[in-house]
CSV table of N, CA and C and ligand atoms in Angstrom, one decimal:
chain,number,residue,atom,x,y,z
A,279,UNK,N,119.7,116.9,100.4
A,279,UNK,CA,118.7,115.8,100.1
A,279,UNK,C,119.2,114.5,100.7
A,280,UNK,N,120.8,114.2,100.5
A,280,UNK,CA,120.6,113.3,101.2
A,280,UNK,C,121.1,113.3,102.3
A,281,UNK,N,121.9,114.1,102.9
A,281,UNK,CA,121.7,114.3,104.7
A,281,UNK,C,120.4,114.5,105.4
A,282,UNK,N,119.6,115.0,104.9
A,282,UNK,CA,118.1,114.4,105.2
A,282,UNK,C,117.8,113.3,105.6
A,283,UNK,N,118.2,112.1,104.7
A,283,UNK,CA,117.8,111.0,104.8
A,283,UNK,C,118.7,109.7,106.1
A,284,UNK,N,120.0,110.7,105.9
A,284,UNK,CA,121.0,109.9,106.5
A,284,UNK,C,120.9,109.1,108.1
A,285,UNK,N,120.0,110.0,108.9
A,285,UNK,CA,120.4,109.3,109.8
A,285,UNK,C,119.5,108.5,110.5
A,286,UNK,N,117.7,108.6,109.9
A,286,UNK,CA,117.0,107.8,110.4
A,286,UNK,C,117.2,106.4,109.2
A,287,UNK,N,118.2,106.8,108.5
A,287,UNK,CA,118.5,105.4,107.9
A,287,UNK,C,119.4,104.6,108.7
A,288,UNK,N,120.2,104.9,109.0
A,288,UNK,CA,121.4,104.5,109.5
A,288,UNK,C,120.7,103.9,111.3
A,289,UNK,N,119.8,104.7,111.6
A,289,UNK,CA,119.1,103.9,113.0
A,289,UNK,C,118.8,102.9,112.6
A,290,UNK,N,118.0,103.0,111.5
A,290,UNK,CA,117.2,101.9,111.5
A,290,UNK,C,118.1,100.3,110.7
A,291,UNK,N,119.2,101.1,110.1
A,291,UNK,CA,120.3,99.6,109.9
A,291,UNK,C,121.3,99.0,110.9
A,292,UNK,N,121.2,100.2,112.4
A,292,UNK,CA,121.7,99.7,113.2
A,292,UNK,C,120.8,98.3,113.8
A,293,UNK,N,119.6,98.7,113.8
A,293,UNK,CA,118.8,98.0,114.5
A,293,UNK,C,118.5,96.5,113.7
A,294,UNK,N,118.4,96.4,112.6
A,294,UNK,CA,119.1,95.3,111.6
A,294,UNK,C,120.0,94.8,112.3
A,295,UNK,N,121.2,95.4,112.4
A,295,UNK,CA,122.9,95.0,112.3
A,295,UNK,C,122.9,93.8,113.1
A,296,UNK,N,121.9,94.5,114.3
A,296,UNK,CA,122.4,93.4,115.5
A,296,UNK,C,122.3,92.1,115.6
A,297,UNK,N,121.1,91.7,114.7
A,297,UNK,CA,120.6,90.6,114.7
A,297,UNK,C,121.9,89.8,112.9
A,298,UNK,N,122.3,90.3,112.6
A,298,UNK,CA,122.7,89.8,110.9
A,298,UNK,C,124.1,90.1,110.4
A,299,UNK,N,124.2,91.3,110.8
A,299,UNK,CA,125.3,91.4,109.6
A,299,UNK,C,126.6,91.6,110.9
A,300,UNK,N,127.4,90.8,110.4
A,300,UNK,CA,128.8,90.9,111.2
A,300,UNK,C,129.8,92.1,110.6
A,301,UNK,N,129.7,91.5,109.5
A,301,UNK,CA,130.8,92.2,108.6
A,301,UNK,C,130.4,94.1,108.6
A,302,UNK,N,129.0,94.5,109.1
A,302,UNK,CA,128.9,95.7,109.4
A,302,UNK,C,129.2,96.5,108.6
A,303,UNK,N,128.2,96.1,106.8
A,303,UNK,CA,128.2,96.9,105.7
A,303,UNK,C,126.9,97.9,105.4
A,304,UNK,N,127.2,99.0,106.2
A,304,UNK,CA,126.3,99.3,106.5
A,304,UNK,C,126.6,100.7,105.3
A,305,UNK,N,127.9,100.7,104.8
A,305,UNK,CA,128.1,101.8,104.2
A,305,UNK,C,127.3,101.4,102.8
A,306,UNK,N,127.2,100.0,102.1
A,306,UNK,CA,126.3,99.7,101.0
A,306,UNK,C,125.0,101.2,100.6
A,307,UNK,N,124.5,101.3,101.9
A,307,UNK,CA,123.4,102.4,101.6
A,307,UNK,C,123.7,104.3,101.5
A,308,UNK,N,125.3,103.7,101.6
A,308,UNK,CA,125.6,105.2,101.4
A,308,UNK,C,125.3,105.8,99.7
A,309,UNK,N,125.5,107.1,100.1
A,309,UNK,CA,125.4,107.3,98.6
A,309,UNK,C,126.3,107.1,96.8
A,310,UNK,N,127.2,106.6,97.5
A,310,UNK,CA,128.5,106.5,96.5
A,310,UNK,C,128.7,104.8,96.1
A,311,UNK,N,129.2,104.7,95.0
A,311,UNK,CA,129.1,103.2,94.8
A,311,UNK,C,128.2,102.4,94.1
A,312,UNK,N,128.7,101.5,93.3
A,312,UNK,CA,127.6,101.3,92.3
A,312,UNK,C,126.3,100.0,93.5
A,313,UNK,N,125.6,100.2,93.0
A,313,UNK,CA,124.2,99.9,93.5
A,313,UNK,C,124.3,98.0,93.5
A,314,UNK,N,124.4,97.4,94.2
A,314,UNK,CA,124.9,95.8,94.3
A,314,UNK,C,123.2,95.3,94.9
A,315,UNK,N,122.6,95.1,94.3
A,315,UNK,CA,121.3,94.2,94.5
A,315,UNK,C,121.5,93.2,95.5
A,316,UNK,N,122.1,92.1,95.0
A,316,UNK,CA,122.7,91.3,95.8
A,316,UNK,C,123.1,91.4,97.5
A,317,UNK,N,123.9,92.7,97.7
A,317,UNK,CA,124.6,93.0,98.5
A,317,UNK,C,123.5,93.4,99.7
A,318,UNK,N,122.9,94.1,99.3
A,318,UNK,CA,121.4,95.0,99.4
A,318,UNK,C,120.9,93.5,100.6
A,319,UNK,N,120.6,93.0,99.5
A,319,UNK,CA,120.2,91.6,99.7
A,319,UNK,C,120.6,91.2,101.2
A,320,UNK,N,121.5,90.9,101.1
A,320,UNK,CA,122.1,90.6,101.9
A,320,UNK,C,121.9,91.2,103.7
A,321,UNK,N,122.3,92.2,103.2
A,321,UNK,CA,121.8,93.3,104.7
A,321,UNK,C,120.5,93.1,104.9
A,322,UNK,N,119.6,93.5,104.0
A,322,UNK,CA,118.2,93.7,104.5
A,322,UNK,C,117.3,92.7,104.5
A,323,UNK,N,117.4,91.7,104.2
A,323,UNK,CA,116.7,91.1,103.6
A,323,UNK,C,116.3,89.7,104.2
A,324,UNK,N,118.2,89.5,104.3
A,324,UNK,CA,118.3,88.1,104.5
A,324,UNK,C,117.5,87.0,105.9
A,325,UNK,N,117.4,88.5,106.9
A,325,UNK,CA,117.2,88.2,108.3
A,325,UNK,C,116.2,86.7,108.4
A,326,UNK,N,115.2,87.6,107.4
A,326,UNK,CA,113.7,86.7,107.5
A,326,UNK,C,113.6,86.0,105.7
A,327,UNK,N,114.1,86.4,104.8
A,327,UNK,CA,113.9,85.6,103.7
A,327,UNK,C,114.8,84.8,103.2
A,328,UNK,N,116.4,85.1,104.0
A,328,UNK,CA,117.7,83.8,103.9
A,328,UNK,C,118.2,84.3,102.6
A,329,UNK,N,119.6,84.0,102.8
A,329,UNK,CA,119.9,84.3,101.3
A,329,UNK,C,119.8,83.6,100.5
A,330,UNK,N,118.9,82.3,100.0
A,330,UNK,CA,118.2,82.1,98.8
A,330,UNK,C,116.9,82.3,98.6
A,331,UNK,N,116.7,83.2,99.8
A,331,UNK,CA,114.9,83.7,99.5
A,331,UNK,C,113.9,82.8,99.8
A,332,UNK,N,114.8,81.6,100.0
A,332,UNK,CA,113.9,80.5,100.9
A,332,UNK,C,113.2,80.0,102.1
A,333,UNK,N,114.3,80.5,102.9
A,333,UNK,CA,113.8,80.8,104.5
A,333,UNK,C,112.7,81.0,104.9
A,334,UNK,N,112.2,81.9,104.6
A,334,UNK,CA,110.3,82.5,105.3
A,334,UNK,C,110.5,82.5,106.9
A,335,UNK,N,111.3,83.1,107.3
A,335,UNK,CA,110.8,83.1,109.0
A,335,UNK,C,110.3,84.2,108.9
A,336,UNK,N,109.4,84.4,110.1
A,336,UNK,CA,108.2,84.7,110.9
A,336,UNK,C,107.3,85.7,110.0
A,337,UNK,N,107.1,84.2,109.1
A,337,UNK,CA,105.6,84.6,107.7
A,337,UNK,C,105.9,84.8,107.0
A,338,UNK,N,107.6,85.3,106.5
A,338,UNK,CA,108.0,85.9,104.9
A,338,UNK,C,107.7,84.5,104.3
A,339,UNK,N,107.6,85.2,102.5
A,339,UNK,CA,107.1,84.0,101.7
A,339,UNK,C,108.6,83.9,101.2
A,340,UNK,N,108.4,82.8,100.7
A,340,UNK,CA,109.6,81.7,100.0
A,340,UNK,C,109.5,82.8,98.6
A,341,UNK,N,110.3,83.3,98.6
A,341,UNK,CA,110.7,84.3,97.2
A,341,UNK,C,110.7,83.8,95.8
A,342,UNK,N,111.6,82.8,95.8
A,342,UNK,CA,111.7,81.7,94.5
A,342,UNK,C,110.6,81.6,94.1
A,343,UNK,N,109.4,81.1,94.3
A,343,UNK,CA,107.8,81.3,93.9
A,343,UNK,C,107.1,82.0,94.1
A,344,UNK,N,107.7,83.3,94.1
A,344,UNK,CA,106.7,84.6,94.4
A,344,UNK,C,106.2,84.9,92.5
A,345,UNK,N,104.7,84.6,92.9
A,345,UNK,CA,103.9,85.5,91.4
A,345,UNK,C,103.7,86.5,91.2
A,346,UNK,N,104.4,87.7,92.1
A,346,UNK,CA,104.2,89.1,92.3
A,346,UNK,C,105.3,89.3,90.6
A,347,UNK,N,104.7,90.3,90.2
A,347,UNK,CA,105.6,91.2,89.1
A,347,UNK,C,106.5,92.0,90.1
A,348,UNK,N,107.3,92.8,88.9
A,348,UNK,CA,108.4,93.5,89.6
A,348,UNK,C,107.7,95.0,90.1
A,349,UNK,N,106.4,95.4,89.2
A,349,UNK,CA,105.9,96.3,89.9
A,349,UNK,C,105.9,96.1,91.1
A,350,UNK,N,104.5,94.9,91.5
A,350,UNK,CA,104.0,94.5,92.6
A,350,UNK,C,105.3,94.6,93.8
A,351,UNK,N,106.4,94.0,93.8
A,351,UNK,CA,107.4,93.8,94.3
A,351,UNK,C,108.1,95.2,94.6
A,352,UNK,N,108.3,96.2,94.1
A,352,UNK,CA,108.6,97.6,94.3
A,352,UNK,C,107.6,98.0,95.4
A,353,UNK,N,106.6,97.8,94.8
A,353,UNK,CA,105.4,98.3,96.1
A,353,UNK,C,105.5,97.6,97.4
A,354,UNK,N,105.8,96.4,97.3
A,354,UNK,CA,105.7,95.5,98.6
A,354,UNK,C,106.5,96.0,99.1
A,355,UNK,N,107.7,95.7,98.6
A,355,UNK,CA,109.1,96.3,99.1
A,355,UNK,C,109.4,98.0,100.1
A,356,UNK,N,108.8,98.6,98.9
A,356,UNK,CA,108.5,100.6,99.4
A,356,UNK,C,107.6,100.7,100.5
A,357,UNK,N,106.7,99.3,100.9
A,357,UNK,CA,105.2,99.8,101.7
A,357,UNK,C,105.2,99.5,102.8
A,358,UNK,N,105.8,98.0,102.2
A,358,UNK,CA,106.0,96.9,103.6
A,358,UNK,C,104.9,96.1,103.4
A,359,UNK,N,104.4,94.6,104.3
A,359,UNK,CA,103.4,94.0,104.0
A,359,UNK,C,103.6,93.0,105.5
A,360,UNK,N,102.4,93.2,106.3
A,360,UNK,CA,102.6,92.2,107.2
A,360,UNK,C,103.7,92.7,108.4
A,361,UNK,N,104.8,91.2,108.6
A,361,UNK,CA,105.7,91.9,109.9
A,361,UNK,C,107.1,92.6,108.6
A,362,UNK,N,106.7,92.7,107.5
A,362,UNK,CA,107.5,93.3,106.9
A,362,UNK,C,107.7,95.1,106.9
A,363,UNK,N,108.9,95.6,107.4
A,363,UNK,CA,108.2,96.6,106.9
A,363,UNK,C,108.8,97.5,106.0
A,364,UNK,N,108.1,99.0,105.8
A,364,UNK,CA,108.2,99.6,104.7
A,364,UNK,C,110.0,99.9,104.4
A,365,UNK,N,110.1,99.2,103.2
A,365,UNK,CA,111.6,99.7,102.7
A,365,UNK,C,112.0,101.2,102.2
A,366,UNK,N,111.1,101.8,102.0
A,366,UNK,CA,111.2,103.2,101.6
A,366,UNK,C,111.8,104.1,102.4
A,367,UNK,N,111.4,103.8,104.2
A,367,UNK,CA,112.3,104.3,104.5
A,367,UNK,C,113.7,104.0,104.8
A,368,UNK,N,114.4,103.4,104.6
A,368,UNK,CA,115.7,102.5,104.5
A,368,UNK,C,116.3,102.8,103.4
A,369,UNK,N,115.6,102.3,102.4
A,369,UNK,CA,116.6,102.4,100.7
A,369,UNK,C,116.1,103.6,100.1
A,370,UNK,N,117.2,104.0,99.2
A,370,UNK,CA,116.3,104.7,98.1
A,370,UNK,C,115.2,103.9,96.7
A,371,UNK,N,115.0,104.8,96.0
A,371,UNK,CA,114.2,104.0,95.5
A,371,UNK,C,115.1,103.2,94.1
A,372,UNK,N,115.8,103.8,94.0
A,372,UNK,CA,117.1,102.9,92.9
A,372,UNK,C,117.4,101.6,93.5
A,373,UNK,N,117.9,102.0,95.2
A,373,UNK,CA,118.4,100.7,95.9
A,373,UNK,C,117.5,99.5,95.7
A,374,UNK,N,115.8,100.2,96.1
A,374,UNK,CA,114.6,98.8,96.1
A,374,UNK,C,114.9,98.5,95.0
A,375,UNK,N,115.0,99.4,93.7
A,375,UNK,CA,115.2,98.6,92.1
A,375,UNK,C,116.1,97.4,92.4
A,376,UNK,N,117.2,98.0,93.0
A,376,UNK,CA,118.0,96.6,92.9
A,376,UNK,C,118.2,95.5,93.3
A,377,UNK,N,117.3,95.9,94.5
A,377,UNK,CA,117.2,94.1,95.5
A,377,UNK,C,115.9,94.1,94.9
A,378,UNK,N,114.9,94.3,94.3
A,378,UNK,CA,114.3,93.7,93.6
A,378,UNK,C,114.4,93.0,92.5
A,379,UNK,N,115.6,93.7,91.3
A,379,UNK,CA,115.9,92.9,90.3
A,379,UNK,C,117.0,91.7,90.8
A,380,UNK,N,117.5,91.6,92.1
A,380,UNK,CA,118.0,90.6,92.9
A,380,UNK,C,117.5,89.4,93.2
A,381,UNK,N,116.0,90.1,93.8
A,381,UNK,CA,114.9,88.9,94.5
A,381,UNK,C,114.6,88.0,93.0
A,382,UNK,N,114.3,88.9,92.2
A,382,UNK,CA,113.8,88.1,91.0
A,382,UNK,C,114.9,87.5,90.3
A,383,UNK,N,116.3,87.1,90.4
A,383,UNK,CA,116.9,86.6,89.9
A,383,UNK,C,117.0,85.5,90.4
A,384,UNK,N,116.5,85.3,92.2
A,384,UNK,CA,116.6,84.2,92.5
A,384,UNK,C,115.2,83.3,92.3
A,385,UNK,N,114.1,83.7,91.5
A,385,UNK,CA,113.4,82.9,91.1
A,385,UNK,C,113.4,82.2,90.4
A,386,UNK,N,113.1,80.6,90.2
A,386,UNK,CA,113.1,79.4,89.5
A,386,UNK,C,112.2,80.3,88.1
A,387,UNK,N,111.4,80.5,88.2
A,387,UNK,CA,111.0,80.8,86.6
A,387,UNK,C,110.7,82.4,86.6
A,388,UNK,N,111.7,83.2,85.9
A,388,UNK,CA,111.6,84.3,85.9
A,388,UNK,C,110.9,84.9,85.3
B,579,HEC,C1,111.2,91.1,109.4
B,579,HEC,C2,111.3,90.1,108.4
B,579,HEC,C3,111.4,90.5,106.9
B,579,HEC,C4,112.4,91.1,106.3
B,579,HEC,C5,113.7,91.7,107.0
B,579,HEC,C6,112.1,91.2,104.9
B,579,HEC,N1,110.9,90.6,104.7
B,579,HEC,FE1,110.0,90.3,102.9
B,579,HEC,N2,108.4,89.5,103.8
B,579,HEC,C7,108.3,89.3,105.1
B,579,HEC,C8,107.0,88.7,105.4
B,579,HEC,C9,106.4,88.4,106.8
B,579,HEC,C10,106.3,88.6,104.2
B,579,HEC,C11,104.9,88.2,103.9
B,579,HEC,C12,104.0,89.4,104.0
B,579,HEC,C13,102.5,89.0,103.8
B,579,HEC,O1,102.1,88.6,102.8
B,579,HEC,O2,101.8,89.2,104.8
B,579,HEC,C14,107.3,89.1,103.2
B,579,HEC,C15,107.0,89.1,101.8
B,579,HEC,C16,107.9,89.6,100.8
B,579,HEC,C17,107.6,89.6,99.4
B,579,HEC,C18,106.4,89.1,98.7
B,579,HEC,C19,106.4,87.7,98.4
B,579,HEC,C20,105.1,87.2,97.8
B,579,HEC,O3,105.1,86.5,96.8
B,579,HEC,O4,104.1,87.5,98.4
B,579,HEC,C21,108.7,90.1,98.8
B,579,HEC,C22,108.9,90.3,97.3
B,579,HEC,C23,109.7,90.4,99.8
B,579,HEC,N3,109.1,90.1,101.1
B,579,HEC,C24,110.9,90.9,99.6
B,579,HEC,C25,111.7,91.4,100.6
B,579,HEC,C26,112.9,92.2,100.4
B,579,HEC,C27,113.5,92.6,99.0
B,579,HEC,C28,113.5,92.4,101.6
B,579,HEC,C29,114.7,93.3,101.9
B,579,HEC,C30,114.7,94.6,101.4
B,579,HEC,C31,112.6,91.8,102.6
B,579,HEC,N4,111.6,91.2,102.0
B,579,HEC,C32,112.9,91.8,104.0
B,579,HEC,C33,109.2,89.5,106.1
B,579,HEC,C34,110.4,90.1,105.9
């Protein structure tokens, strides 16, 4: 099950890597290890939403004032929306739990 998944994940974090992450923690999405939201965060995320969720480049929304629920936000997250795209194939679906209960901690009113 999850060598299945392993390697069109790993393309597609290479393809991330290039533009973001130096430190090349690409093992975060392995299977072992407790689940770091944050960290998540970090890798995937940050490119276009910055790591206070502020950023918005090219059309992401400013996170901090997102009125989406956390449902809504699992979906966005799993589907993709716009030049975003689907995180489902990237994370598992525990992982979106976590950079979702991530995103929403960095909201001004939770
Ligand atoms: C390639 C740039 C890009 C990356 C990387 C990216 N996003 Fe986005 N994100 C966007 C764009 C663009 C939108 C706006 C989509 C729209 O509404 O058309 C968006 C919207 C969102 C929204 C909805 C905000 C709202 O209130 O409408 C959430 C939540 C979100 N992103 C979370 C994430 C998370 C979590 C990650 C990492 C797993 C992530 N994004 C990675 C570009 C990105």
């Amino acid at each position: 099950m999850i060598t299945m998944r392993t390697a069109p994940l790993f393309a597609i974090l290479g393809l991330l890597a290039c533009s973001s992450t130096p430190d090349g923690t690409a093992s975060t999405s392995a299977s072992s290890g407790p689940l770091d939201g944050a960290k998540l965060f970090q890798m995937q995320c940050t490119l276009c939403h910055g790591r206070d969720g502020k950023l918005g480049l090219s059309g992401a929304k400013d996170l901090t004032v997102s009125a989406l629920t956390r449902e809504q936000m699992l979906l966005l997250v799993s589907n993709g929306k716009g030049a975003m795209m689907p995180y489902k194939s990237v994370m598992r679906p525990e992982e979106i739990e976590a950079v979702v209960d991530h995103v929403r901690s960095l909201r001004a009113t939770p």
